[in-house]
Short mmCIF file of C-alpha atoms and ligand atoms in Angstrom, two decimals:
data_model
loop_
_atom_site.label_atom_id
_atom_site.label_comp_id
_atom_site.label_asym_id
_atom_site.label_seq_id
_atom_site.Cartn_x
_atom_site.Cartn_y
_atom_site.Cartn_z
CA MET G 273 0.00 0.00 0.00
CA THR G 274 1.35 3.43 -0.89
CA LYS G 275 2.02 6.22 1.55
CA TYR G 276 -1.02 8.26 0.39
CA LEU G 277 -3.39 5.39 0.81
CA LEU G 278 -2.01 4.68 4.24
CA LEU G 279 -2.47 8.31 5.14
CA LEU G 280 -6.01 8.27 3.79
CA PHE G 281 -6.85 5.34 6.01
CA ILE G 282 -5.50 7.23 8.99
CA VAL G 283 -7.59 10.24 8.03
CA MET G 284 -10.69 8.07 7.61
CA ALA G 285 -10.05 6.44 10.96
CA GLN G 286 -10.03 9.85 12.65
CA GLY G 287 -13.78 9.98 12.06
CA GLN G 288 -15.53 12.94 13.55
CA ASN G 289 -12.49 14.65 14.95
CA HIS G 290 -11.59 15.90 11.49
CA ALA G 291 -11.06 19.58 12.11
CA ALA G 292 -7.73 18.96 13.77
CA PHE G 293 -6.27 16.96 10.87
CA ASP G 294 -5.42 18.19 7.41
CA GLY G 295 -2.87 17.84 4.64
CA PRO G 296 -0.30 17.06 3.54
CA TYR G 297 0.38 20.28 1.68
CA ILE G 298 3.71 20.06 -0.12
CA PHE G 299 5.51 23.29 -0.93
CA ILE G 300 8.25 23.67 -3.52
CA ASN G 301 10.84 25.92 -1.97
CA GLY G 302 13.73 26.50 -4.36
CA ASN G 303 15.09 23.02 -4.83
CA LYS G 304 13.58 21.75 -1.59
CA LEU G 305 10.22 20.16 -0.86
CA VAL G 306 8.57 21.00 2.44
CA GLU G 307 5.66 18.88 3.60
CA LYS G 308 3.19 20.39 6.08
CA LYS G 309 0.52 18.40 7.86
CA ILE G 310 -1.89 19.44 10.57
CA ILE G 311 -2.10 16.86 13.32
CA ASN G 312 -4.00 17.61 16.52
CA ASN G 313 -4.21 21.28 15.55
CA LYS G 314 -0.45 21.54 15.22
CA VAL G 315 1.57 22.07 12.05
CA ILE G 316 4.15 19.35 11.53
CA SER G 317 6.79 20.26 8.91
CA LYS G 318 9.24 17.99 7.25
CA THR G 319 11.76 18.48 4.45
CA LEU G 320 11.41 15.79 1.81
CA GLU G 321 13.81 14.38 -0.72
CA THR G 322 13.36 16.34 -3.96
CA SER G 323 12.83 13.05 -5.73
CA SER G 324 9.74 12.27 -3.62
CA TYR G 325 7.42 14.01 -6.10
CA ASP G 326 7.43 15.23 -9.66
CA THR G 327 7.62 19.00 -9.73
CA ILE G 328 6.85 19.33 -13.44
CA TYR G 329 3.43 18.32 -14.77
CA TYR G 330 2.86 18.34 -18.50
CA SER G 331 -0.46 19.47 -19.98
CA GLU G 332 -2.95 16.65 -20.28
CA LYS G 333 -3.99 15.54 -23.75
CA SER G 334 -7.49 16.60 -24.84
CA THR G 335 -8.71 13.79 -27.11
CA PHE G 336 -8.76 10.02 -26.80
CA HIS G 337 -9.97 7.34 -29.20
CA LYS G 338 -11.04 3.70 -28.99
CA VAL G 339 -11.67 3.70 -25.26
CA SER G 340 -13.60 0.54 -24.36
CA LYS G 341 -15.39 1.71 -21.22
CA ILE G 342 -15.87 5.00 -19.43
CA ALA G 343 -17.20 6.00 -16.02
CA ALA G 344 -17.92 9.62 -15.14
CA LEU G 345 -19.09 11.57 -12.11
CA SER G 346 -18.87 15.15 -10.86
CA ASP G 347 -19.39 17.66 -8.07
CA ILE G 348 -17.83 15.63 -5.29
CA HIS G 349 -17.28 18.76 -3.18
CA GLY G 350 -15.17 17.22 -0.44
CA GLN G 351 -17.33 14.09 0.12
CA PHE G 352 -14.45 11.64 0.28
CA ASP G 353 -16.23 8.75 2.04
CA LEU G 354 -19.18 8.74 -0.35
CA LEU G 355 -16.85 8.93 -3.35
CA ILE G 356 -14.95 5.87 -2.13
CA ARG G 357 -18.17 3.87 -1.60
CA LEU G 358 -19.45 4.78 -5.04
CA LEU G 359 -16.19 3.82 -6.77
CA GLN G 360 -15.79 0.61 -4.78
CA ASN G 361 -19.35 -0.57 -5.29
CA ASN G 362 -18.98 0.00 -9.02
CA LYS G 363 -15.61 -1.78 -9.18
CA ILE G 364 -13.63 1.24 -10.31
CA ILE G 365 -11.39 0.69 -7.26
CA ASP G 366 -10.97 -2.29 -4.94
CA LYS G 367 -11.24 -2.58 -1.16
CA SER G 368 -7.72 -1.19 -0.69
CA LEU G 369 -8.60 1.81 -2.90
CA ASN G 370 -6.49 0.52 -5.79
CA TRP G 371 -7.51 0.92 -9.45
CA SER G 372 -9.59 -2.03 -10.69
CA PHE G 373 -11.18 -0.49 -13.82
CA GLU G 374 -8.56 -2.08 -16.09
CA GLU G 375 -8.14 -0.13 -19.33
CA GLY G 376 -11.25 1.99 -18.64
CA HIS G 377 -11.27 5.78 -18.31
CA LEU G 378 -12.68 7.51 -15.24
CA VAL G 379 -13.70 11.14 -15.77
CA ILE G 380 -14.16 13.49 -12.82
CA VAL G 381 -16.22 16.22 -14.45
CA GLY G 382 -15.10 19.02 -12.11
CA ASP G 383 -15.81 20.42 -8.65
CA ILE G 384 -13.83 18.43 -6.13
CA PHE G 385 -13.22 21.70 -4.23
CA ASP G 386 -15.44 23.66 -1.79
CA ARG G 387 -18.37 22.90 0.54
CA GLY G 388 -17.14 19.64 2.13
CA ASP G 389 -14.23 19.01 4.48
CA LYS G 390 -12.19 16.31 2.74
CA VAL G 391 -11.02 18.13 -0.35
CA ASN G 392 -7.30 17.54 0.20
CA GLU G 393 -7.86 13.82 0.84
CA ILE G 394 -9.74 13.49 -2.47
CA LEU G 395 -7.06 15.36 -4.39
CA TRP G 396 -4.28 13.08 -3.11
CA PHE G 397 -6.43 10.04 -3.75
CA ILE G 398 -7.07 11.09 -7.38
CA TYR G 399 -3.40 12.06 -7.78
CA GLU G 400 -2.43 8.54 -6.77
CA LEU G 401 -5.22 6.79 -8.69
CA GLU G 402 -4.25 8.61 -11.87
CA ALA G 403 -0.74 7.08 -11.81
CA GLN G 404 -2.12 3.63 -10.98
CA ALA G 405 -4.69 3.79 -13.80
CA LYS G 406 -2.02 4.80 -16.32
CA SER G 407 0.20 1.91 -15.30
CA LYS G 408 -2.71 -0.48 -16.02
CA GLY G 409 -3.56 1.02 -19.42
CA GLY G 410 -6.49 3.00 -18.04
CA ARG G 411 -6.82 6.70 -17.36
CA VAL G 412 -8.22 9.18 -14.86
CA HIS G 413 -9.24 12.59 -16.21
CA TYR G 414 -9.78 15.26 -13.59
CA LEU G 415 -11.44 18.19 -15.38
CA LEU G 416 -11.49 21.60 -13.74
CA GLY G 417 -14.91 22.98 -12.76
CA ASN G 418 -15.97 26.44 -11.60
CA HIS G 419 -15.05 25.62 -8.00
CA GLU G 420 -11.48 24.69 -8.99
CA TYR G 421 -11.17 27.99 -10.85
CA MET G 422 -12.75 29.90 -7.95
CA VAL G 423 -10.01 28.67 -5.63
CA LEU G 424 -7.38 29.37 -8.29
CA TYR G 425 -8.59 32.99 -8.61
CA GLY G 426 -9.02 33.44 -4.89
CA ASP G 427 -12.82 33.40 -4.52
CA LEU G 428 -12.93 31.53 -1.22
CA ARG G 429 -16.58 32.03 -0.26
CA TYR G 430 -17.44 28.32 -0.40
CA ILE G 431 -14.58 26.72 1.52
CA HIS G 432 -15.47 24.59 4.57
CA GLU G 433 -14.66 26.30 7.86
CA LYS G 434 -12.08 23.60 8.57
CA TYR G 435 -9.97 25.17 5.83
CA ASN G 436 -10.13 28.59 7.45
CA LYS G 437 -8.54 26.98 10.49
CA SER G 438 -5.95 25.17 8.37
CA SER G 439 -5.03 28.36 6.50
CA LYS G 440 -4.64 30.24 9.78
CA LEU G 441 -2.43 27.52 11.26
CA LEU G 442 -0.31 27.45 8.10
CA ASN G 443 -0.23 31.23 8.00
CA LEU G 444 -1.35 31.34 4.36
CA GLU G 445 -4.49 32.15 2.41
CA TYR G 446 -6.37 28.99 1.38
CA ASP G 447 -5.62 29.51 -2.32
CA GLU G 448 -1.90 29.64 -1.48
CA LEU G 449 -2.15 26.02 -0.29
CA TYR G 450 -2.67 25.23 -4.02
CA SER G 451 -0.37 27.86 -5.53
CA ASN G 452 2.04 27.16 -8.33
CA ASN G 453 4.66 26.55 -5.63
CA THR G 454 2.91 23.42 -4.40
CA ILE G 455 2.80 19.89 -5.79
CA LEU G 456 -1.00 19.73 -6.03
CA GLY G 457 -1.13 23.30 -7.37
CA ARG G 458 1.19 22.46 -10.26
CA TRP G 459 -0.68 19.23 -10.90
CA LEU G 460 -4.01 21.13 -11.01
CA ARG G 461 -2.60 23.65 -13.47
CA SER G 462 -1.81 20.84 -15.91
CA LYS G 463 -5.42 19.66 -16.05
CA ALA G 464 -7.92 20.05 -18.86
CA THR G 465 -11.34 21.72 -18.67
CA ILE G 466 -12.81 19.83 -21.61
CA VAL G 467 -11.96 16.43 -23.03
CA LYS G 468 -13.24 14.29 -25.89
CA ILE G 469 -13.25 10.51 -25.51
CA ASN G 470 -14.50 8.54 -28.52
CA ASP G 471 -17.49 10.59 -29.71
CA ILE G 472 -18.33 12.07 -26.30
CA ILE G 473 -17.33 15.46 -24.92
CA PHE G 474 -16.97 15.94 -21.16
CA THR G 475 -16.92 19.38 -19.59
CA HIS G 476 -18.11 20.70 -16.22
CA ALA G 477 -21.15 22.80 -17.14
CA GLY G 478 -21.71 22.61 -20.89
CA ILE G 479 -21.10 24.19 -24.28
CA SER G 480 -23.41 27.11 -25.00
CA LYS G 481 -24.32 28.56 -28.38
CA ASP G 482 -22.63 31.80 -27.24
CA PHE G 483 -19.39 30.02 -26.51
CA ILE G 484 -19.15 28.34 -29.92
CA ALA G 485 -20.12 31.58 -31.64
CA TYR G 486 -17.20 33.29 -29.88
CA GLU G 487 -14.60 30.58 -30.31
CA ASN G 488 -13.74 28.33 -33.23
CA PHE G 489 -14.11 25.02 -31.58
CA ASN G 490 -10.75 23.39 -30.96
CA ILE G 491 -10.51 21.46 -27.70
CA GLU G 492 -6.72 21.58 -27.43
CA LYS G 493 -6.68 25.33 -28.01
CA ILE G 494 -9.47 25.96 -25.51
CA ASN G 495 -7.68 23.95 -22.80
CA ASN G 496 -4.42 25.76 -23.45
CA LYS G 497 -6.09 29.17 -23.32
CA MET G 498 -7.69 28.31 -20.00
CA ARG G 499 -4.43 26.98 -18.54
CA GLN G 500 -2.47 29.96 -19.72
CA SER G 501 -4.99 32.39 -18.24
CA ILE G 502 -4.63 31.02 -14.68
CA PRO G 503 -1.74 33.33 -13.62
CA ARG G 504 -3.78 36.36 -14.81
CA LEU G 505 -7.16 35.29 -13.48
CA LYS G 506 -7.20 37.34 -10.27
CA GLU G 507 -6.37 40.46 -12.25
CA LEU G 508 -8.88 39.70 -15.05
CA ARG G 509 -11.60 39.10 -12.49
CA LYS G 510 -10.85 42.35 -10.68
CA LEU G 511 -11.03 44.31 -13.93
CA ARG G 512 -14.33 42.67 -14.86
CA ARG G 513 -15.79 43.38 -11.43
CA SER G 514 -14.80 47.02 -11.69
CA GLY G 515 -17.08 47.21 -14.75
CA LYS G 516 -14.48 47.03 -17.54
CA SER G 517 -15.71 44.80 -20.32
CA ASN G 518 -13.53 41.87 -21.22
CA ASN G 519 -14.85 39.49 -23.85
CA PHE G 520 -12.31 36.80 -23.11
CA TYR G 521 -13.16 36.72 -19.40
CA ASP G 522 -16.91 36.78 -20.06
CA MET G 523 -16.76 33.93 -22.56
CA TYR G 524 -14.34 31.74 -20.64
CA PHE G 525 -15.37 32.49 -17.07
CA GLY G 526 -18.81 34.08 -17.36
CA LYS G 527 -22.27 32.59 -17.05
CA ASN G 528 -22.34 30.89 -20.47
CA SER G 529 -18.83 29.47 -20.19
CA LEU G 530 -17.83 25.80 -20.10
CA ILE G 531 -17.64 25.97 -16.30
CA TRP G 532 -20.82 27.94 -15.42
CA TYR G 533 -23.45 27.34 -18.14
CA ARG G 534 -26.81 25.85 -17.07
CA GLY G 535 -28.70 26.14 -20.35
CA TYR G 536 -29.27 22.44 -21.05
CA PHE G 537 -31.31 22.26 -17.85
CA GLU G 538 -32.76 25.75 -17.58
CA GLU G 539 -33.29 27.18 -21.07
CA GLN G 540 -36.01 26.11 -23.50
CA LEU G 541 -33.68 24.40 -25.94
CA THR G 542 -35.04 22.07 -28.62
CA ASP G 543 -33.60 18.79 -29.86
CA SER G 544 -32.53 20.58 -33.02
CA ASP G 545 -30.66 23.27 -30.99
CA ILE G 546 -28.73 20.47 -29.32
CA LEU G 547 -28.03 18.70 -32.62
CA LYS G 548 -26.64 21.97 -34.00
CA ILE G 549 -24.29 22.33 -31.03
CA LEU G 550 -23.18 18.70 -31.37
CA LYS G 551 -22.50 19.17 -35.07
CA LEU G 552 -20.37 22.26 -34.44
CA VAL G 553 -18.29 20.46 -31.81
CA ASP G 554 -18.16 17.21 -33.83
CA ALA G 555 -19.51 14.96 -31.07
CA ASP G 556 -22.52 12.70 -30.49
CA HIS G 557 -22.97 13.39 -26.78
CA ILE G 558 -21.97 15.88 -24.10
CA VAL G 559 -21.56 14.83 -20.46
CA VAL G 560 -21.82 17.63 -17.89
CA GLY G 561 -22.03 18.16 -14.14
CA HIS G 562 -22.65 21.48 -12.32
CA THR G 563 -26.47 21.39 -12.32
CA SER G 564 -27.59 19.07 -9.52
CA ASN G 565 -30.15 16.31 -9.88
CA GLU G 566 -31.00 13.43 -7.55
CA LYS G 567 -29.42 10.95 -9.94
CA VAL G 568 -27.65 10.74 -13.28
CA VAL G 569 -30.06 12.03 -15.95
CA GLN G 570 -30.30 12.13 -19.73
CA LEU G 571 -31.86 14.97 -21.75
CA TYR G 572 -32.61 15.52 -25.45
CA ASN G 573 -32.76 11.80 -26.34
CA ASN G 574 -29.59 10.78 -24.55
CA LYS G 575 -27.60 13.51 -26.29
CA ILE G 576 -26.85 15.34 -23.03
CA ILE G 577 -26.01 13.40 -19.87
CA GLY G 578 -26.07 15.17 -16.50
CA VAL G 579 -23.83 13.49 -13.92
CA ASP G 580 -24.11 15.83 -10.92
CA SER G 581 -26.09 13.45 -8.71
CA SER G 582 -25.91 15.66 -5.59
CA ILE G 583 -22.95 13.90 -3.98
CA LYS G 584 -22.34 17.25 -2.28
CA LYS G 585 -25.13 16.45 0.21
CA GLY G 586 -23.08 13.50 1.45
CA GLU G 587 -25.96 11.03 1.30
CA TYR G 588 -26.15 9.48 -2.15
CA GLY G 589 -24.43 9.56 -5.50
CA GLU G 590 -24.21 7.89 -8.89
CA LEU G 591 -21.93 7.75 -11.86
CA VAL G 592 -22.60 7.20 -15.53
CA PHE G 593 -21.15 4.06 -17.06
CA ILE G 594 -20.61 4.04 -20.83
CA LYS G 595 -19.84 0.97 -22.89
CA ASP G 596 -20.61 0.03 -26.49
CA LYS G 597 -22.46 3.34 -26.99
CA ARG G 598 -24.82 2.44 -24.14
CA PHE G 599 -25.23 4.81 -21.20
CA SER G 600 -26.21 3.48 -17.78
CA ARG G 601 -26.70 4.99 -14.35
CA ALA G 602 -24.44 3.20 -11.89
CA THR G 603 -26.08 3.50 -8.47
CA LEU G 604 -24.41 3.78 -5.07
CA ASN G 605 -25.09 0.07 -4.55
CA GLY G 606 -23.43 -0.85 -7.81
CA GLU G 607 -26.56 -1.53 -9.83
CA LEU G 608 -26.59 -0.61 -13.55
CA ILE G 609 -29.74 0.93 -15.03
CA GLU G 610 -29.71 1.83 -18.71
CA LEU G 611 -30.56 5.46 -19.44
CA LYS G 612 -33.50 5.93 -21.77
ZN1 LIG D 952 -20.05 23.63 -10.69
#
């Protein structure tokens, strides 16, 4: 068992007394790595071998072909325990939290951050699972949602109060715990916001007509633009909030952007509107999170799949399982129900 998994078990075993435990947060300090953990409300620091972690993370690829099976879920919002149950019961991971989805792809369609109190645990778990999956011919895709970007641009309104305590103890703002001088921060900055697997596009909130009208649709280019904008995001947001218009910010981070749009669920779109969007983006289906439902849902004749199954409440959750062009809800108990 790896060190992260061992740590996760310790964290899980702490049960209710969670506020006093957090981390690790690993800071890159020149050519040193400094690990900080909070144990019993105290910060424990340790210098690590520089070889303990990669410090360079290359941009994730944006398109994948011939993938035999896919599972996707979203909006985990710090609900580590429920996430583990859902993945175990659907055989994505085994009892020891190791990858068991073979050459399948698991897509986390954004929003691990905010609301709940086990965000850091989930990030390390996904970090570890990603490497395991790759070594088995599978893949984990962690797409950035609006709550990832909110933390990256310093909008900290939704963090759990535990993280206010952690930040105070570590003498940093919460977003600095994921800055570009941290291992998880660099890893996050390499992630995609939109990915295409076979003929299916995955993105946190959806692709609006406005977005495609603004941008010639090229997934690789869109991901790169979003990655490259991260260092300027705080400044762009400030300018926008002071009333200065900024088309780029509005289209990429505004209400009809890939990370905030709710149109598939809230606007009166027709099947033919959806077919037009799909044609422009050269896909047969779009899988989104962000808008919460009680379970995984399909809209517009299975063209749009909504995977935010309200895991954030900490009670129940589902994922979508895709194989041979068939879409099924995978329930918390591991039952498959075909979407129709
Ligand atoms: Zn969201």
